Short mmCIF file of C-alpha atoms and ligand atoms in Angstrom, two decimals:
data_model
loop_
_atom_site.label_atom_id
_atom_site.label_comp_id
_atom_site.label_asym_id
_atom_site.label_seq_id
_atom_site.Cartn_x
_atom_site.Cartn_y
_atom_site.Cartn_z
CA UNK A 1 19.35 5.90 5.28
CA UNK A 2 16.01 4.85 4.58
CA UNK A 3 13.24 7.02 3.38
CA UNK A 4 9.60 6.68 4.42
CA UNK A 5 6.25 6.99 3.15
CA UNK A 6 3.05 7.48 5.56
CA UNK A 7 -0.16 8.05 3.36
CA UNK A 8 -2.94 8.85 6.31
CA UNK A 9 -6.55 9.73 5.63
CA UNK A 10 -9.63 10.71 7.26
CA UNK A 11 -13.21 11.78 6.55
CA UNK A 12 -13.37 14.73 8.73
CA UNK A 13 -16.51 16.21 7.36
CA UNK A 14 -17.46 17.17 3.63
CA UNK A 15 -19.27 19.84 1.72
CA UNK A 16 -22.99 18.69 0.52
CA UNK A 17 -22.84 15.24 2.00
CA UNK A 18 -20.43 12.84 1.02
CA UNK A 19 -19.50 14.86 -2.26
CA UNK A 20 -16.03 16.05 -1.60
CA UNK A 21 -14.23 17.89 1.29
CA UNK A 22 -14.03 21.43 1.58
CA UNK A 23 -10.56 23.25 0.65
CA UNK A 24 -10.67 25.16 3.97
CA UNK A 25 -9.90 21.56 5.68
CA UNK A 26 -7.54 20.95 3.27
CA UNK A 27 -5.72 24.31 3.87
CA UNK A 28 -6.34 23.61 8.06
CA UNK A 29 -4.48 20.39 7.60
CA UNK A 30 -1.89 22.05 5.41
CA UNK A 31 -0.60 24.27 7.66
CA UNK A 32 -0.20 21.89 10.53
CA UNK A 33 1.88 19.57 7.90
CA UNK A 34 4.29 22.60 6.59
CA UNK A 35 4.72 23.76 10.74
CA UNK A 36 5.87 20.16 10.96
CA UNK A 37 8.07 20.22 7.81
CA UNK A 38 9.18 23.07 9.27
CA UNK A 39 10.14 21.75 12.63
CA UNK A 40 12.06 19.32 10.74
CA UNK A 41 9.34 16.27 11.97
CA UNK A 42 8.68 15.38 8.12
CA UNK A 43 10.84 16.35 5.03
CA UNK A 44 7.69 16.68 2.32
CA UNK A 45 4.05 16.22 2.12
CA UNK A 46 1.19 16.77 -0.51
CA UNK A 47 -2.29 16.99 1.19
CA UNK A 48 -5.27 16.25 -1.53
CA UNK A 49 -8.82 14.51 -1.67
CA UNK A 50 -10.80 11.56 -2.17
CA UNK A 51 -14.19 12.56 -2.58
CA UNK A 52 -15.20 13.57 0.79
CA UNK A 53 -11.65 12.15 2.63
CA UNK A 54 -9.13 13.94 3.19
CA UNK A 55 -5.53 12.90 2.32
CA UNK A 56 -2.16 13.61 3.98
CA UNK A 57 0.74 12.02 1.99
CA UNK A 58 3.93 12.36 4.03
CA UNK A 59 7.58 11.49 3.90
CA UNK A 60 10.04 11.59 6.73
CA UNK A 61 12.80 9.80 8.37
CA UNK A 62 11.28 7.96 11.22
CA UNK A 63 9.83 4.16 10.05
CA UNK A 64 6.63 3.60 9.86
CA UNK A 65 4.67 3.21 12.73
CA UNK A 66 6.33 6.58 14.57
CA UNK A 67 4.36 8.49 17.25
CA UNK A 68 5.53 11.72 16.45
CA UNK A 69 4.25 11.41 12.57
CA UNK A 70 1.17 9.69 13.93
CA UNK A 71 0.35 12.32 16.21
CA UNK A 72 1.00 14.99 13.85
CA UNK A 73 -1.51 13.55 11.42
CA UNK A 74 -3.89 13.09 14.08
CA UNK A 75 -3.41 17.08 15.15
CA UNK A 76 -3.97 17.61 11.54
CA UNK A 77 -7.41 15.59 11.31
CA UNK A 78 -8.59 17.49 14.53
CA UNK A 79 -7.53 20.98 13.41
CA UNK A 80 -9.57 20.38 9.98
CA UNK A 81 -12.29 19.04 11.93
CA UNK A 82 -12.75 22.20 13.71
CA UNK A 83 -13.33 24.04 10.71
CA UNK A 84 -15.51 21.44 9.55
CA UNK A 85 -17.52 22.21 12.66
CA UNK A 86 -17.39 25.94 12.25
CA UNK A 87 -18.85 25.36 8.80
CA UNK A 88 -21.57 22.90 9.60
CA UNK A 89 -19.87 20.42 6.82
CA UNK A 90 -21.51 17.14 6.97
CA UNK A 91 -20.33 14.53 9.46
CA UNK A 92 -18.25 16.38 10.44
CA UNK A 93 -15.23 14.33 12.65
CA UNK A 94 -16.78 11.36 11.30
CA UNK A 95 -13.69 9.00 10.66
CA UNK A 96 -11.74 9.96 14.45
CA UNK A 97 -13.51 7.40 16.33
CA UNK A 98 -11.67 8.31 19.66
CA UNK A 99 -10.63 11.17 21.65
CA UNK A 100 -7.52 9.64 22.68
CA UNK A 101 -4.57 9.66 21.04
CA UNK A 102 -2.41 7.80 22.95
CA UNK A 103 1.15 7.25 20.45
CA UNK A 104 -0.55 5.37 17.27
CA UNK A 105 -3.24 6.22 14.95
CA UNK A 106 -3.78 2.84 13.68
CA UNK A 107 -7.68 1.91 15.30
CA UNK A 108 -8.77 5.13 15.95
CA UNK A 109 -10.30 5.51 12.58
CA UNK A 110 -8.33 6.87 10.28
CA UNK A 111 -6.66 4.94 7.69
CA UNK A 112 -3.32 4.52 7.45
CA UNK A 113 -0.75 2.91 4.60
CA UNK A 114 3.05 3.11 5.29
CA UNK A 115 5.91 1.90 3.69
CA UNK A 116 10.29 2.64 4.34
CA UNK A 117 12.69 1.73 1.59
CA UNK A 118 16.31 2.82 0.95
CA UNK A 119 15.63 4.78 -2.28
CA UNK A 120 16.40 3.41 -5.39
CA UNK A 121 18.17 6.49 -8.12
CA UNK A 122 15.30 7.43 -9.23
CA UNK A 123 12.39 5.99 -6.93
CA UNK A 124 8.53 6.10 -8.99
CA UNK A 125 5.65 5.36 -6.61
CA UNK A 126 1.93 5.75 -7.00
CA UNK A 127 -0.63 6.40 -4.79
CA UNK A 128 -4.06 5.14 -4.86
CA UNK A 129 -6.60 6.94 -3.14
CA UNK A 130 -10.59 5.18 -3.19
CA UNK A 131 -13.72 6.90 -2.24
CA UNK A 132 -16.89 4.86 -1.49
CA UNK A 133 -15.48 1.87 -1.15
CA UNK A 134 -13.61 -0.53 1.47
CA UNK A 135 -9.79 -1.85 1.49
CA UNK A 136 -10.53 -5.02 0.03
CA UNK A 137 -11.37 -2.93 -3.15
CA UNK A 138 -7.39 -3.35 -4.44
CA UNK A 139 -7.61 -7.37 -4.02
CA UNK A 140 -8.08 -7.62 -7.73
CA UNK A 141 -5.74 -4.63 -9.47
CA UNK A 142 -3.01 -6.30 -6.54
CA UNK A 143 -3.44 -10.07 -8.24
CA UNK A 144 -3.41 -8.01 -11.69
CA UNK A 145 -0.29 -5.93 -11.17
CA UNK A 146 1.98 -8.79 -9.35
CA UNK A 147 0.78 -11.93 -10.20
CA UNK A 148 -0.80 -11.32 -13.57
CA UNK A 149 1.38 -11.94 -16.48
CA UNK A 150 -1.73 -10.64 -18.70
CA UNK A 151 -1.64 -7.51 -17.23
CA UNK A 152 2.10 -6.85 -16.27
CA UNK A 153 4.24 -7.95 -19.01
CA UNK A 154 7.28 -7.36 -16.54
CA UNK A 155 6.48 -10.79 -14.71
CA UNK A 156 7.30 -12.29 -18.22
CA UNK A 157 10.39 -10.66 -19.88
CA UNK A 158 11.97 -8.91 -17.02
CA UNK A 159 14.39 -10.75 -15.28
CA UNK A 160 14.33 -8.58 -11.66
CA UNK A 161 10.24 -9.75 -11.48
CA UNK A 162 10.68 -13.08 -12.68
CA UNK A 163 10.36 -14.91 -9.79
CA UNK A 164 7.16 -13.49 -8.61
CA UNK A 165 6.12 -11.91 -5.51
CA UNK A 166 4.63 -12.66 -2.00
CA UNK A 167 1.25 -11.63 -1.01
CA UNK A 168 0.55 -11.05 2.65
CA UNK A 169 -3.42 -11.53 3.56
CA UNK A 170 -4.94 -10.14 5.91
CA UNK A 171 -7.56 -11.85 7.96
CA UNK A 172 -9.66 -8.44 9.10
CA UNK A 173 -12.17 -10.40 11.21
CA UNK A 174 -9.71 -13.07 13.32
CA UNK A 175 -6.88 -10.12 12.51
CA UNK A 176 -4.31 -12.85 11.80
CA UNK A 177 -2.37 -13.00 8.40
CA UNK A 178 -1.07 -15.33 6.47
CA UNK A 179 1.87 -15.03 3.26
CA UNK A 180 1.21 -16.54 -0.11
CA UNK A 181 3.51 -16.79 -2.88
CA UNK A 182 2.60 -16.26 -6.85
CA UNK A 183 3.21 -17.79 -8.89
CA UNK A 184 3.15 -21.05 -6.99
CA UNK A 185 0.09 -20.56 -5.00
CA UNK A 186 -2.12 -18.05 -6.98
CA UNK A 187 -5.23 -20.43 -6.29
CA UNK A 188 -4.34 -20.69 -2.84
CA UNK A 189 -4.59 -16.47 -2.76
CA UNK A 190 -7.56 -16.41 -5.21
CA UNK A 191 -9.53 -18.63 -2.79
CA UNK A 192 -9.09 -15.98 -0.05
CA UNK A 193 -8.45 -12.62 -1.94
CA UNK A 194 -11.90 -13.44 -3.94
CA UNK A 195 -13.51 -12.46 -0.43
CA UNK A 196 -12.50 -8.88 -0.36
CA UNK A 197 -14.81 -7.96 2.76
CA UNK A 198 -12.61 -10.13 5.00
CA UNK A 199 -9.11 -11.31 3.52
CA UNK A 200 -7.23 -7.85 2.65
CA UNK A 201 -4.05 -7.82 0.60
CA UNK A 202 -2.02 -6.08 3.20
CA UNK A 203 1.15 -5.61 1.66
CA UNK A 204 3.56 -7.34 -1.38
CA UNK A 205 6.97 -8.24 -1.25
CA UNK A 206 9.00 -8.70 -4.57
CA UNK A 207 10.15 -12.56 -3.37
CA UNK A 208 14.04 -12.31 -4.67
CA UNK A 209 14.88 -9.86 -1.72
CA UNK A 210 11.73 -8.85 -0.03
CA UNK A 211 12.00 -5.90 -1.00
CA UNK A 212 8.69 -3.92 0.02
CA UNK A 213 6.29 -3.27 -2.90
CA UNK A 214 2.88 -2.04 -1.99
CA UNK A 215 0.94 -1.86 1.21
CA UNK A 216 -2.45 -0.59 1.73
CA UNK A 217 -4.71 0.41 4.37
CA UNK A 218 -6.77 -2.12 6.01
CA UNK A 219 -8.62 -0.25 8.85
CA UNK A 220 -12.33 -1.28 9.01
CA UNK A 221 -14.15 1.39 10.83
CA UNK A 222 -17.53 -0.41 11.63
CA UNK A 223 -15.31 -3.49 12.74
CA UNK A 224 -13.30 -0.85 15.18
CA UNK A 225 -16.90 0.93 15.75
CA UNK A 226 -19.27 -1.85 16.37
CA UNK A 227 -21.53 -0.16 13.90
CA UNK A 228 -21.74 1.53 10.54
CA UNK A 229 -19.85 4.63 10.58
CA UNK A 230 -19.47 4.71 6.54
CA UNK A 231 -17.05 3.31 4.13
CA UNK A 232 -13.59 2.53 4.90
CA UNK A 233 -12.26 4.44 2.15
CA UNK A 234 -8.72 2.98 1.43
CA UNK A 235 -5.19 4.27 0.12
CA UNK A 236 -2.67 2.21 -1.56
CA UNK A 237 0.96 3.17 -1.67
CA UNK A 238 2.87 0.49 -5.01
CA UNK A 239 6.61 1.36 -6.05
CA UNK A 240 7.05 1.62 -9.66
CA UNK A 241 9.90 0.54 -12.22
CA UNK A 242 13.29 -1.25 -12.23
CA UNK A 243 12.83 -4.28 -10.64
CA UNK A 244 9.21 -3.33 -10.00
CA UNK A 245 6.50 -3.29 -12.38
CA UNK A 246 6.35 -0.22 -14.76
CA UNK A 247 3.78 2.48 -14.35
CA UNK A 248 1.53 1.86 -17.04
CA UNK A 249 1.62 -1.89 -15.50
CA UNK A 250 0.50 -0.78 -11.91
CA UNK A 251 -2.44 1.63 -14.01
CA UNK A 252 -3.39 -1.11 -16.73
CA UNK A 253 -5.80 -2.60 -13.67
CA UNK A 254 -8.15 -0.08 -13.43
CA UNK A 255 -8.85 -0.07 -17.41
CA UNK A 256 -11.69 -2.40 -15.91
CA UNK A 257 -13.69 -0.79 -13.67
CA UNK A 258 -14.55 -3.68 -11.32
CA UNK A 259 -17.29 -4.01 -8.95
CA UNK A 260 -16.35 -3.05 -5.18
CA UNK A 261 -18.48 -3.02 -2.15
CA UNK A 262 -19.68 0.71 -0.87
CA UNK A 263 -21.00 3.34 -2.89
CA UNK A 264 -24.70 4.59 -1.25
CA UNK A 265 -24.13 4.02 3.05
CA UNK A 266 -21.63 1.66 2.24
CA UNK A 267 -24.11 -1.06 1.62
CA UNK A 268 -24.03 -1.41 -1.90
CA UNK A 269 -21.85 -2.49 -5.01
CA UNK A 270 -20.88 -0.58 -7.80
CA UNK A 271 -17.87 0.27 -10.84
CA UNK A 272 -14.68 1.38 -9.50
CA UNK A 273 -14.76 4.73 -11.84
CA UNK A 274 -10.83 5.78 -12.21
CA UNK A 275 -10.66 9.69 -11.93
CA UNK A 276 -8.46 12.74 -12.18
CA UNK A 277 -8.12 15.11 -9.53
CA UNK A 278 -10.89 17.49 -11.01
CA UNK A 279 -13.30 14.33 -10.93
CA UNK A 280 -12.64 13.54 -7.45
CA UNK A 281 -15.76 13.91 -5.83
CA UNK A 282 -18.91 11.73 -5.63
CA UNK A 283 -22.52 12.61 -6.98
CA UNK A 284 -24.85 10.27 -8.01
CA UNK A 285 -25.88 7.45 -5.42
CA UNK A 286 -23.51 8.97 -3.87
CA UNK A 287 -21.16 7.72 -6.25
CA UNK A 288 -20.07 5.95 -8.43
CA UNK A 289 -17.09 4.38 -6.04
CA UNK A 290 -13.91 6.52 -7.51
CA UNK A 291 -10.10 5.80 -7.51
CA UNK A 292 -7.14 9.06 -8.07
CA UNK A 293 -3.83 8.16 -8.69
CA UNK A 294 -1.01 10.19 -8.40
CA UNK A 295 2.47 9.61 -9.07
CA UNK A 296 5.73 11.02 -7.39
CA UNK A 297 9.51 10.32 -7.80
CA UNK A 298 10.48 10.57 -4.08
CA UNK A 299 14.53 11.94 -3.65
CA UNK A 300 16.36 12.01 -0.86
CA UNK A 301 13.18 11.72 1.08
CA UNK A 302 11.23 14.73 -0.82
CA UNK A 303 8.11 14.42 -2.99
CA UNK A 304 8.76 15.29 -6.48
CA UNK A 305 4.96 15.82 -7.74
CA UNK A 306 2.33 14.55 -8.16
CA UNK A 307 1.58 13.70 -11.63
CA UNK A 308 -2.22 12.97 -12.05
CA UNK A 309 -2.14 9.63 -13.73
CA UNK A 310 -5.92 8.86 -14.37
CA UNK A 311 -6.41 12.53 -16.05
CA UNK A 312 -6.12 11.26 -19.43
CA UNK A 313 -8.60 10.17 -22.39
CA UNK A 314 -6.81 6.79 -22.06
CA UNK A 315 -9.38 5.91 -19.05
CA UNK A 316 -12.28 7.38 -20.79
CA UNK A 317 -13.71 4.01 -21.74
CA UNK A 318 -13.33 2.70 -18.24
CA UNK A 319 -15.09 6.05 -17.01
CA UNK A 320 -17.83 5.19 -19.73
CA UNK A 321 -18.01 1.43 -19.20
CA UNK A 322 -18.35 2.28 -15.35
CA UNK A 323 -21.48 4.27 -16.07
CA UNK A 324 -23.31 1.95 -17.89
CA UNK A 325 -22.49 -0.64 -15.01
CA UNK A 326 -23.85 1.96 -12.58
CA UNK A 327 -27.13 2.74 -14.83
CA UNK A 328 -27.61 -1.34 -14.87
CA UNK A 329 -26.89 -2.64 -11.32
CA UNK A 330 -28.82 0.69 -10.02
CA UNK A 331 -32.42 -0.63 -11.37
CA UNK A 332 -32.14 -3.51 -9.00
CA UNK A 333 -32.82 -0.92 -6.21
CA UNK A 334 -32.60 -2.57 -2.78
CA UNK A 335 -31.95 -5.92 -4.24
CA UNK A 336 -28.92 -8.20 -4.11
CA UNK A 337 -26.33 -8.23 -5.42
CA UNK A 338 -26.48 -4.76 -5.70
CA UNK A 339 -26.93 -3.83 -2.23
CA UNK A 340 -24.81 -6.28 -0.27
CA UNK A 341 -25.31 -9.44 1.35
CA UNK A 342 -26.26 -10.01 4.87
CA UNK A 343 -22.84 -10.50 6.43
CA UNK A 344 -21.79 -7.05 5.33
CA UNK A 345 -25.37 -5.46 5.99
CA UNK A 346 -24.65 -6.65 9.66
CA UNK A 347 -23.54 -3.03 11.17
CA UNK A 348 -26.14 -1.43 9.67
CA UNK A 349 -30.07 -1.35 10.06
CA UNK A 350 -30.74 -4.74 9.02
CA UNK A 351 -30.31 -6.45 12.60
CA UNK A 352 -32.78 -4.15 13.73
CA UNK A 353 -35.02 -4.50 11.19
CA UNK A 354 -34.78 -8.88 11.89
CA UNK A 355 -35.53 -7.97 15.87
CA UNK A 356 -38.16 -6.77 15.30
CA UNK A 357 -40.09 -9.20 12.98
CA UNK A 358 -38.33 -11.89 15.71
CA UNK A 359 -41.57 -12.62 16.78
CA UNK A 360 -43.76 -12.30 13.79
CA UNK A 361 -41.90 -15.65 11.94
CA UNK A 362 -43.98 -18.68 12.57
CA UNK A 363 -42.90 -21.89 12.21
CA UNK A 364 -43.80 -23.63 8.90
CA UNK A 365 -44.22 -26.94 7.92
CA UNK A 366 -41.88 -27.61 4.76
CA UNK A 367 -41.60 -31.06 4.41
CA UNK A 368 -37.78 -31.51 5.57
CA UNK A 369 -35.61 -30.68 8.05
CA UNK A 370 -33.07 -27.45 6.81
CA UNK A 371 -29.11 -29.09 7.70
CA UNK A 372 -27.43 -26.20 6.49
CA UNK A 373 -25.96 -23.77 9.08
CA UNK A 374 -26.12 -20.49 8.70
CA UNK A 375 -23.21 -19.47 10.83
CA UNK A 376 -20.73 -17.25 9.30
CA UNK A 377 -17.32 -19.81 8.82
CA UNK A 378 -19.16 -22.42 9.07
CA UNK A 379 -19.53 -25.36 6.27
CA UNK A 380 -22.61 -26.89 4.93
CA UNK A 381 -23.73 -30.14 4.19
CA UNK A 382 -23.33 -30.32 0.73
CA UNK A 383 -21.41 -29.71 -2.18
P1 13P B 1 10.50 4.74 -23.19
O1 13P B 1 11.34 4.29 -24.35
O2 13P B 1 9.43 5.73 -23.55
O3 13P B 1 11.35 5.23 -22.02
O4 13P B 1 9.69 3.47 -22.61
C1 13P B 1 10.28 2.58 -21.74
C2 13P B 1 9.33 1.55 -21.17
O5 13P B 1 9.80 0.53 -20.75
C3 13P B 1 7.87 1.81 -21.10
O6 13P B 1 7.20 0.78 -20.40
P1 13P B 2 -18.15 7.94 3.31
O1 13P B 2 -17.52 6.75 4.01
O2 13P B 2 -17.37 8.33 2.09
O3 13P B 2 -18.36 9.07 4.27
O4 13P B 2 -19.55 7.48 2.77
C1 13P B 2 -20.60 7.37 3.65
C2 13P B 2 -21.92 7.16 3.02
O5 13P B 2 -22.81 6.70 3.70
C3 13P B 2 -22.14 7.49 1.59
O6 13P B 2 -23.49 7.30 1.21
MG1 MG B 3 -18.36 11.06 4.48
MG1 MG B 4 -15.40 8.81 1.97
MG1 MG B 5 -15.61 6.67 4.61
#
């Protein structure tokens, strides 16, 4: 039998903001998930926050992908959304993009990270929940954790990891992907992974049996919305331990707290600060982009947890080190690369801003014709 794992999340309105969500929509959702536990539709669940999203982490019986777990999720996002109206909580509904749900909740907004596995005797996974920030935002612990013998000492002296793992990419703008393998073609997968706004590490496979090793969410809301409808806030689901990499090797990442597109209206880049529960919740710029982790043993399809893996002095420095990155890339205001470049600033104000000083440009005498093409995709004339 195998045993599955649906991690589905949606901003469904929050208290002050963006800050965090409000534990009435936590308990809302909570009762929909133990009716269903009840009913026998999933076996466990934990529901917790992200800043201002709210998390339902599920196990069950039925594969990923299932209607009935989809639609319960969905029923749980709507219910919570009702008491986010009643409470005037800001933006409230803002992640359900439709009114439809119509037997999968995969483009209607929410994000959604599955995995199924026959469990191992003792099965250790974590989950990564981001605030402020986009999917692409796990490129770079992913590389670290399975393809980085620096980080993960595993890859080097355990014999179950040795032989690396297989990255499948995720195109999110032709929505085509493609399967690289490390070690063999970690340049090939830098080239793409280093652009985390388009090429998404979807899932990894350890490459001995393919045995399923991570996934994460990839949903893009403004590329589902056709405009900017705030960050795509991602969750990560990465099994842990023999034959996998250990814990502290799928944590070790997030010691640095790298820079990830978000943070203030999504338009801006910033520290990924790694958080306890009790820190997750967003303040200043409406930040700094934060990451929970939480760590279960799942048996015989029940969540044993969680265990609060970034609530500890360890990640202090990266906590401190991310606030001194936020104090230095905040002074350059409204200038790149802090706020982000004009491909990502497309769904937001900026076209309209450009219409309307269309006519204003004049033409200008420079000397030289320009060959370069501005053309998203499209290569320029030099080196
Ligand atoms: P323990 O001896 O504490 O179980 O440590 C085992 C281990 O491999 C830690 O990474
Ligand atoms: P969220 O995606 O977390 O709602 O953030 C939206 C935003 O604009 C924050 O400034
Ligand atoms: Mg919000
Ligand atoms: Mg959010
Ligand atoms: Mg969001």
């Amino acid at each position: 039998r195998t045993t599955t794992v649906s991690v589905i999340k949606a901003d469904i309105g929050s208290l002050a903001g963006h800050h965090r969500v409000h534990p009435d929509t936590i308990l809302a959702a909570s009762r929909v998930l133990a009716e269903a536990k009840r009913k026998g539709v999933i076996k466990s669940f934990y529901v917790t926050n992200a800043g201002d999203d709210l998390q339902l982490i599920m196990t069950h019986f039925k594969g990923v992908d299932n209607p009935e777990v989809h639609e319960l999720a969905w029923t749980a996002f709507r219910e919570a959304t009702k008491v986010a109206k009643d409470l005037g909580l800001y933006a409230a509904g803002q992640d359900l993009l439709s009114d439809a749900f119509s037997g999968n909740i995969r483009g209607l907004g929410p994000g959604v990270a599955e995995m199924e596995f026959v469990e191992r005797p003792s099965e250790p996974i974590v989950v990564f929940m981001a605030d402020k920030t986009e999917p692409g935002a796990f490129n770079l612990p992913l590389y670290k954790i399975f393809a980085d013998p620096f980080n993960t000492a595993g890859l080097v002296i355990d014999p179950r990891l040795h032989d690396g793992f297989i990255f499948e990419v995720l195109d999110v703008f032709e929505g085509k992907a493609v399967e690289l393998r490390a070690p063999e073609e970690i340049y090939d997968l830098l080239a793409l992974i280093g652009t985390p706004s388009r090429y998404v590490v979807k899932r990894v496979y350890r490459k001995s049996d393919r045995e399923i090793a991570a996934v994460v969410s990839s949903e893009r809301l403004s590329l589902i919305a056709g405009r900017y409808v705030g960050k795509d806030d991602p969750v990560m689901i990465v099994r842990a331990q023999s034959g996998f990499p250990a814990v502290g090797e799928v944590l070790e990442p997030f010691a640095f707290p790298h820079l990830v597109a978000g943070w203030m209206r999504g338009s801006h880049h910033g520290p990924l600060m790694p958080v306890g529960l009790k820190d997750s919740k967003v303040s200043r710029f409406d930040g700094p982009p934060r990451v929970i982790a939480l760590g279960f043993q799942v048996k015989n399809g029940e969540l044993i947890g969680p265990a609060d893996l970034f609530d500890d002095p360890a990640f202090d420095e990266a906590r401190r080190q991310a606030q001194m990155i936020a104090d230095y890339i905040r002074r350059h205001g409204p200038f790149m690369p802090h706020r982000l470049g004009p491909e990502e600033m497309e769904y937001t104000t900026l076209p309209e801003v450009l219409k309307r000083l269309k006519d204003r440009f004049k033409p200008v005498e420079m000397g030289y014709k320009p060959k370069v093409k501005h053309e998203a995709g499209e290569a320029a004339d030099v080196d």
